[in-house]
Short mmCIF file of C-alpha atoms in Angstrom, two decimals:
data_model
loop_
_atom_site.label_atom_id
_atom_site.label_comp_id
_atom_site.label_asym_id
_atom_site.label_seq_id
_atom_site.Cartn_x
_atom_site.Cartn_y
_atom_site.Cartn_z
CA MET C 1 0.00 0.00 0.00
CA LYS C 2 2.83 2.38 0.84
CA ARG C 3 4.58 1.47 -2.42
CA ASN C 4 1.46 2.35 -4.38
CA LYS C 5 1.19 5.77 -2.71
CA ALA C 6 4.90 6.40 -3.28
CA PHE C 7 4.49 5.49 -6.95
CA LEU C 8 1.62 7.96 -7.29
CA ASP C 9 3.53 10.69 -5.48
CA THR C 10 6.57 10.11 -7.69
CA ASN C 11 4.67 10.12 -10.98
CA VAL C 12 2.06 12.79 -10.33
CA ASN C 13 4.15 15.54 -11.94
CA LYS C 14 5.44 13.39 -14.81
CA MET C 15 2.11 13.12 -16.59
CA PRO C 16 0.86 15.66 -19.13
CA LYS C 17 -1.57 18.06 -17.46
CA ASP C 18 -5.25 17.26 -17.96
CA SER C 19 -4.50 13.84 -19.45
CA LEU C 20 -6.70 10.99 -18.30
CA THR C 21 -3.79 9.46 -16.38
CA ASP C 22 -3.08 12.78 -14.65
CA ILE C 23 -6.75 13.11 -13.69
CA ALA C 24 -6.81 9.53 -12.38
CA ILE C 25 -3.64 9.99 -10.31
CA HIS C 26 -4.92 13.23 -8.79
CA TYR C 27 -8.23 11.57 -8.00
CA MET C 28 -6.50 8.65 -6.29
CA LEU C 29 -4.26 10.95 -4.27
CA ASN C 30 -7.20 13.12 -3.20
CA GLN C 31 -9.24 10.06 -2.20
CA TRP C 32 -6.39 7.97 -0.79
CA THR C 33 -7.66 7.74 2.80
CA LYS C 34 -11.12 6.75 1.59
CA LEU C 35 -9.72 4.20 -0.84
CA THR C 36 -7.50 2.52 1.76
CA VAL C 37 -9.99 2.41 4.61
CA TYR C 38 -11.04 -1.07 3.43
CA CYS C 39 -7.56 -2.33 4.28
CA THR C 40 -7.77 -1.13 7.88
CA CYS C 41 -11.38 -1.79 8.86
CA ASP C 42 -12.65 -5.37 8.87
CA GLU C 43 -16.30 -4.35 9.16
CA LEU C 44 -16.43 -2.63 5.78
CA ARG C 45 -17.13 -4.60 2.63
CA ILE C 46 -15.72 -3.52 -0.71
CA SER C 47 -18.74 -5.00 -2.44
CA ASN C 48 -22.34 -3.95 -1.88
CA ILE C 49 -23.81 -7.26 -3.11
CA LEU C 50 -25.34 -7.99 0.32
CA ALA C 51 -27.25 -4.69 0.23
CA GLU C 52 -28.34 -5.30 -3.34
CA ASN C 53 -29.61 -8.77 -2.47
CA ALA C 54 -31.49 -7.35 0.52
CA ILE C 55 -33.46 -4.84 -1.59
CA ARG C 56 -33.99 -7.06 -4.64
CA PRO C 57 -37.46 -8.30 -3.53
CA PHE C 58 -38.68 -4.72 -3.20
CA VAL C 59 -37.38 -3.79 -6.63
CA ILE C 60 -39.00 -6.80 -8.25
CA GLY C 61 -42.20 -6.11 -6.33
CA ARG C 62 -42.16 -2.47 -7.40
CA LYS C 63 -42.17 -3.54 -11.04
CA ALA C 64 -44.99 -6.01 -10.39
CA TRP C 65 -47.07 -3.39 -8.55
CA LEU C 66 -47.26 -1.32 -11.70
CA PHE C 67 -49.72 -3.84 -13.08
CA ALA C 68 -52.27 -3.45 -10.27
CA ASP C 69 -54.76 -1.56 -12.43
CA THR C 70 -57.60 -1.45 -9.94
CA PRO C 71 -57.89 -1.19 -6.17
CA GLN C 72 -59.18 -4.78 -6.10
CA GLY C 73 -56.09 -5.94 -8.01
CA ALA C 74 -53.85 -4.07 -5.59
CA HIS C 75 -55.64 -5.70 -2.65
CA ALA C 76 -55.24 -9.15 -4.23
CA SER C 77 -51.54 -8.50 -4.73
CA GLU C 78 -51.27 -7.35 -1.12
CA VAL C 79 -52.82 -10.60 0.11
CA CYS C 80 -50.51 -12.71 -2.08
CA TYR C 81 -47.37 -10.81 -1.07
CA SER C 82 -48.26 -10.97 2.62
CA LEU C 83 -48.49 -14.76 2.39
CA VAL C 84 -45.04 -14.95 0.83
#
């Protein structure tokens, strides 16, 4: 991790200004503490797949609820979803 930061510090002024590489290096240097927090804190996950899996039923349900054309259809869907 320290070698990576040293590499960025060494090469930050060697890139042409406003090149994509220069922008990326400046971004990484500006966000370094936020980018490396995953290495120091065991509670943080680098992936948000658990959160996505937790909200997936609501997203799928939201799409299905669009087809409840009448109040009776919405009530029938409510009964079915409450059983599940």
